[in-house]
Coordinates of N, CA and C in Angstrom, one line a residue:
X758 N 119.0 127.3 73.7 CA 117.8 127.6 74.5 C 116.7 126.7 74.2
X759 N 116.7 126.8 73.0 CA 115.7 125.6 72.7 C 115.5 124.3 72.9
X760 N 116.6 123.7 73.1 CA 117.5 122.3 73.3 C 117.1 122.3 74.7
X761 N 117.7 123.0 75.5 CA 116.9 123.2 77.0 C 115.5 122.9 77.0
X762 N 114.9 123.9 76.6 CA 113.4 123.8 76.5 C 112.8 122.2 76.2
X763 N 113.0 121.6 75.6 CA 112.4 120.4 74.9 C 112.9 119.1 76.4
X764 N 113.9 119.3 76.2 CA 114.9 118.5 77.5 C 114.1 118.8 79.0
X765 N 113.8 120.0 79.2 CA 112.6 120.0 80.6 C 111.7 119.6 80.1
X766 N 110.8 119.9 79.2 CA 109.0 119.7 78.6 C 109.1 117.9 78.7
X767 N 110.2 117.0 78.5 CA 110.5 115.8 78.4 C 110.7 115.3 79.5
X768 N 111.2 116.1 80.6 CA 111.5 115.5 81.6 C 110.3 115.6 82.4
X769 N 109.4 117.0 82.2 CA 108.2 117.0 83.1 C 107.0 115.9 82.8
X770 N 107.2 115.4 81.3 CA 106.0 114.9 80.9 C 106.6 113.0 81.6
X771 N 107.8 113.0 81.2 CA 108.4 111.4 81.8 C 108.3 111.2 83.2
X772 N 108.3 112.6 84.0 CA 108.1 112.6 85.2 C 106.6 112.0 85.8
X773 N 105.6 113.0 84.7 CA 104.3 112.8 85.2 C 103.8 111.2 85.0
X774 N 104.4 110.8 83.8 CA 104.3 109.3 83.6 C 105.3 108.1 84.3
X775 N 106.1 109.0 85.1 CA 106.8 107.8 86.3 C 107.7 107.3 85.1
X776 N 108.5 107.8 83.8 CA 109.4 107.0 83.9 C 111.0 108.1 83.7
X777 N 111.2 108.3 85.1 CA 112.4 109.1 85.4 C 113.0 108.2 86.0
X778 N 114.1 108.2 86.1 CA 115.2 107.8 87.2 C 115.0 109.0 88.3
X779 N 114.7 108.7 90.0 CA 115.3 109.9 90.7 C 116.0 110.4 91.0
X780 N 117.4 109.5 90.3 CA 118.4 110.1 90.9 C 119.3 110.8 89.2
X781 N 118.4 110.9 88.5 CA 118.7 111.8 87.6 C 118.1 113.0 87.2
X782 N 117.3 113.2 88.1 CA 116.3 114.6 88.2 C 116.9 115.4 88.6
X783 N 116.9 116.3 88.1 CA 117.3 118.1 88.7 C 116.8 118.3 89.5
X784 N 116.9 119.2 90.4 CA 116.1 119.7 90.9 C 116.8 121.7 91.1
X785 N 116.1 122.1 90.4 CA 117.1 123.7 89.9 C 117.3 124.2 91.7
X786 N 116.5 124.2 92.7 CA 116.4 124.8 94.0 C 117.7 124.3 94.6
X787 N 118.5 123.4 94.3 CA 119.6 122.7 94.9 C 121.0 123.2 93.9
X788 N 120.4 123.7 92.7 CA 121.5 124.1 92.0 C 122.5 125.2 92.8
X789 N 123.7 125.2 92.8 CA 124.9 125.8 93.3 C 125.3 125.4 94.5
X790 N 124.1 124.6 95.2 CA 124.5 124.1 96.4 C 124.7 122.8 96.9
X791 N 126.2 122.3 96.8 CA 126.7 121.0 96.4 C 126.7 120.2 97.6
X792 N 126.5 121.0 98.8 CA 126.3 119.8 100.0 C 124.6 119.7 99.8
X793 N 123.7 120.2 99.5 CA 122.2 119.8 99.2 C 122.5 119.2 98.6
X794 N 122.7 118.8 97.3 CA 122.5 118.3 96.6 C 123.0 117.0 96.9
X795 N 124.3 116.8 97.6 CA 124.6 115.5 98.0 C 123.8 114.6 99.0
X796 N 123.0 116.0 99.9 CA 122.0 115.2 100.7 C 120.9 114.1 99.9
X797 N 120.8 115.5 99.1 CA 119.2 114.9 98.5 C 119.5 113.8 97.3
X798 N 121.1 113.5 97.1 CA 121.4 112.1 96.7 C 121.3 111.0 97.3
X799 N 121.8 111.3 98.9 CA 121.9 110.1 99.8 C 119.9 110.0 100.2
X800 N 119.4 111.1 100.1 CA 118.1 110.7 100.7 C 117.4 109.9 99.7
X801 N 117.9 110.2 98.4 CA 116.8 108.9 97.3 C 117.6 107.8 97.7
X802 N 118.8 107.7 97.4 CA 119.4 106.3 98.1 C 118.3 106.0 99.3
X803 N 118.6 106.4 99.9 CA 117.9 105.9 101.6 C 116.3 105.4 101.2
X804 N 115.8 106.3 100.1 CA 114.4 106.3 100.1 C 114.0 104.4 99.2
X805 N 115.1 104.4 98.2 CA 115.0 103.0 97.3 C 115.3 101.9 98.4
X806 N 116.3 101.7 99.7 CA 116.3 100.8 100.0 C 115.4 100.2 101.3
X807 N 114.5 101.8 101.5 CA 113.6 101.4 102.4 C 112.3 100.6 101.9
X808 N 112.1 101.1 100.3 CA 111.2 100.4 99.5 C 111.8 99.3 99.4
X809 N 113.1 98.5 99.1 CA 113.3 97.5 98.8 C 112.7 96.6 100.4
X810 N 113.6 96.9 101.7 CA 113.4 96.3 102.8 C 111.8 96.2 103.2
X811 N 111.0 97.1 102.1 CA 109.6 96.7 102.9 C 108.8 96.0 102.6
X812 N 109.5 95.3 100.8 CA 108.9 94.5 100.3 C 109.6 93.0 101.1
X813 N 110.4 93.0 102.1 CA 111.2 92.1 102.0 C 110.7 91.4 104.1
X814 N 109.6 91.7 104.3 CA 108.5 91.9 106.1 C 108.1 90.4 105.4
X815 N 107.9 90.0 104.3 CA 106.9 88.7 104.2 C 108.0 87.4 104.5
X816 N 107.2 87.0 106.0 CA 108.1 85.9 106.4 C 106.7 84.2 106.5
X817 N 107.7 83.5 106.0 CA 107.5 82.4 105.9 C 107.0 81.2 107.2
X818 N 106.0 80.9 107.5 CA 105.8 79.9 108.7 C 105.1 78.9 108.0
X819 N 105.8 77.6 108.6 CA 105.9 76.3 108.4 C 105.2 75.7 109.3
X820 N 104.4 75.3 109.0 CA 103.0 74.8 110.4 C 102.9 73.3 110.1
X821 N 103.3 72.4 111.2 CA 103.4 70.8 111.1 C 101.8 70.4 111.6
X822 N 100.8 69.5 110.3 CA 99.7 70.0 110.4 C 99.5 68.4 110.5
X823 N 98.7 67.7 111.4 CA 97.6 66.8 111.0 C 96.9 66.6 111.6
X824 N 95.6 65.6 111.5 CA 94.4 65.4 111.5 C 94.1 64.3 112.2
X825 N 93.8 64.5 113.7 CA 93.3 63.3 114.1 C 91.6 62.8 113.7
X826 N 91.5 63.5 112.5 CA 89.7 62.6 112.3 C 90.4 61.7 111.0
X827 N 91.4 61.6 110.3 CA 91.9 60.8 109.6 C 93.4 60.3 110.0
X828 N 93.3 59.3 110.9 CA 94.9 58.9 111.8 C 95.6 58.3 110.7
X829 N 94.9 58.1 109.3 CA 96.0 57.4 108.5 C 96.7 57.7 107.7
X830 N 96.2 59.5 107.3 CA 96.9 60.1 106.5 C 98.1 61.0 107.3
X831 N 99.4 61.1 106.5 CA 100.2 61.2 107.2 C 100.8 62.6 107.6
X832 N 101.6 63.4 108.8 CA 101.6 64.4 108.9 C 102.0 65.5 107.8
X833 N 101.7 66.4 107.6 CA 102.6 67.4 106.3 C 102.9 68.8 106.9
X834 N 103.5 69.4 106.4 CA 104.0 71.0 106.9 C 103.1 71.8 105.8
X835 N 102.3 72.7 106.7 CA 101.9 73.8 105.4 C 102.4 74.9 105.2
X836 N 102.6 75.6 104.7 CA 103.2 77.3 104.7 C 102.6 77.7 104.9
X837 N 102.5 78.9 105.2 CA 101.8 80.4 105.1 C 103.0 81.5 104.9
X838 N 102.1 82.5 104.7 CA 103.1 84.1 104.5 C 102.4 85.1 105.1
X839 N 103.2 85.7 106.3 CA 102.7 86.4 106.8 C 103.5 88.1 106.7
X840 N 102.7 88.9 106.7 CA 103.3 90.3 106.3 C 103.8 90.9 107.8
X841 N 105.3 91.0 108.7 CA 105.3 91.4 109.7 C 105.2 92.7 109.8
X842 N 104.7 93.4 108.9 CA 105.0 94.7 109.1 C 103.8 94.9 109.5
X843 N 102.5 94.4 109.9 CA 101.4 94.9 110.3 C 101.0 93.7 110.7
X844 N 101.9 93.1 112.1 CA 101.4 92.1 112.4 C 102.7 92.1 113.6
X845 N 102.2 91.7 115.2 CA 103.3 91.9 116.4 C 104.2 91.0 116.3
X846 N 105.6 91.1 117.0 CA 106.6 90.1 117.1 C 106.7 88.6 117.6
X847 N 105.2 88.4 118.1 CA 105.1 87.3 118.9 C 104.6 86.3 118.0
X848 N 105.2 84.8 117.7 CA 104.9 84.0 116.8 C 103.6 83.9 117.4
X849 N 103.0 83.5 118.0 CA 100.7 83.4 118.6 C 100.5 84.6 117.8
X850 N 101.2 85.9 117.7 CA 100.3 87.1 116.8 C 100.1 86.4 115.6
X851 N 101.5 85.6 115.5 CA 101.2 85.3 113.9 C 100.0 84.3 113.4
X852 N 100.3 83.5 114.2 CA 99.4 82.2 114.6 C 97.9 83.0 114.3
X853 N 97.4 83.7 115.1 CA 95.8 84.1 114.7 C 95.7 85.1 113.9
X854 N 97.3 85.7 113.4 CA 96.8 86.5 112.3 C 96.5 85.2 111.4
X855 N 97.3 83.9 111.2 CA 96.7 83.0 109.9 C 95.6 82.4 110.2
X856 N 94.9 82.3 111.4 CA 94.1 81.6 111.9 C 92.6 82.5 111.3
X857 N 92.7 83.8 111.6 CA 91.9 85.2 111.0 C 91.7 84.9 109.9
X858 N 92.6 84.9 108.6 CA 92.9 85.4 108.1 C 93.0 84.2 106.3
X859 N 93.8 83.3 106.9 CA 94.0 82.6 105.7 C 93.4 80.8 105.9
X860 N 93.2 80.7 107.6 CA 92.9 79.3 107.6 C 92.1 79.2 109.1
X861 N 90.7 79.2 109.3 CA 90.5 79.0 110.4 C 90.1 77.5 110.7
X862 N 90.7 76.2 110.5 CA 90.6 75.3 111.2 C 92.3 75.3 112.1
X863 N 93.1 76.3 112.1 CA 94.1 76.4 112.9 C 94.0 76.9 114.2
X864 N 94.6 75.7 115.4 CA 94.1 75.7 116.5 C 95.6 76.2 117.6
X865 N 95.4 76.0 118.5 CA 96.5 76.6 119.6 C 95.8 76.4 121.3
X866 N 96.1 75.8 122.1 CA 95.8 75.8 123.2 C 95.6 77.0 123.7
X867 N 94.3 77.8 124.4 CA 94.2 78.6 124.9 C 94.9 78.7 125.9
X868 N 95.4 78.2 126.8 CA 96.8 78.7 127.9 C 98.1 79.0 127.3
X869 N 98.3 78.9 125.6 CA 99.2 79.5 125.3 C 99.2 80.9 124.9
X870 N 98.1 81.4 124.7 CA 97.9 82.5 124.4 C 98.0 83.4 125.4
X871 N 98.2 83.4 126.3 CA 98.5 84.3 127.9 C 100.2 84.8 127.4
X872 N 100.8 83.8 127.0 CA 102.4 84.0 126.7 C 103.2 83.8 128.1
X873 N 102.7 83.5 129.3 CA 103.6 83.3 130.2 C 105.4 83.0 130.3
X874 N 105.4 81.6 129.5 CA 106.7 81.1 129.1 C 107.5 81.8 128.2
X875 N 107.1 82.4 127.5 CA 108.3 83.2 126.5 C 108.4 82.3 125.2
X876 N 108.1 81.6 125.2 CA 108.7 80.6 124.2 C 107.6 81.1 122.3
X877 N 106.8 82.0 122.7 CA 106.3 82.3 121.5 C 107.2 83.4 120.7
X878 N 107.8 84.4 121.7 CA 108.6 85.2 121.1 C 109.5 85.3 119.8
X879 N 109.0 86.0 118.7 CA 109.9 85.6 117.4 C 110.8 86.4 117.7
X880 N 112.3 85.7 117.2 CA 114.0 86.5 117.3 C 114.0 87.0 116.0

């Protein structure tokens, strides 16, 4: 009884300090019932790989950059990183999200921003 005792008071305090595993937690309300409990296995699964896939939105754009006030320096690619998860599927979204955001001497022809042609569309 006591051995119990110590073994919850340990789990609640590692809990409250975040260092549990969740898929080693009890949860007594699921006890005897073995299809719950397999749910609520596959749902921490489900829940770890949605955390993994959300860290995984930061996509990379390669912007072929130069300078006609210096014609003699030569062209270079810059990066950026952009977070798609709060930002539209259209490479121009992306374009003025970095333009906003991380670099505003980045330019774009204003008749491409209507999107007529399709050709901004990220796949």
């Amino acid at each position: 009884m006591s051995n119990n005792w110590i073994r919850q008071s340990y789990n609640k305090v590692a809990r409250v300090l975040g260092k549990v595993d969740p898929k080693n937690q009890s949860f007594p309300v699921l006890e005897g019932h073995p299809a719950a409990q397999k749910h609520a296995e596959g749902a921490v699964e489900a829940h770890e790989s949605v955390v993994e896939k959300a860290t995984q939105l930061l996509k990379e754009f390669k912007i072929y950059r130069w300078n006609p006030d210096h014609p003699n320096n030569k062209p270079y690619l810059q990066s950026f990183f952009v977070d798609l998860s709060n930002c539209c599927p259209m490479v121009l979204d992306a374009l003025q999200k970095i333009k906003a955001g991380e670099d505003p001497s980045l330019n774009n022809r204003r008749s491409c921003r209507e999107g007529i042609c399709g050709v901004g569309h990220a796949q």
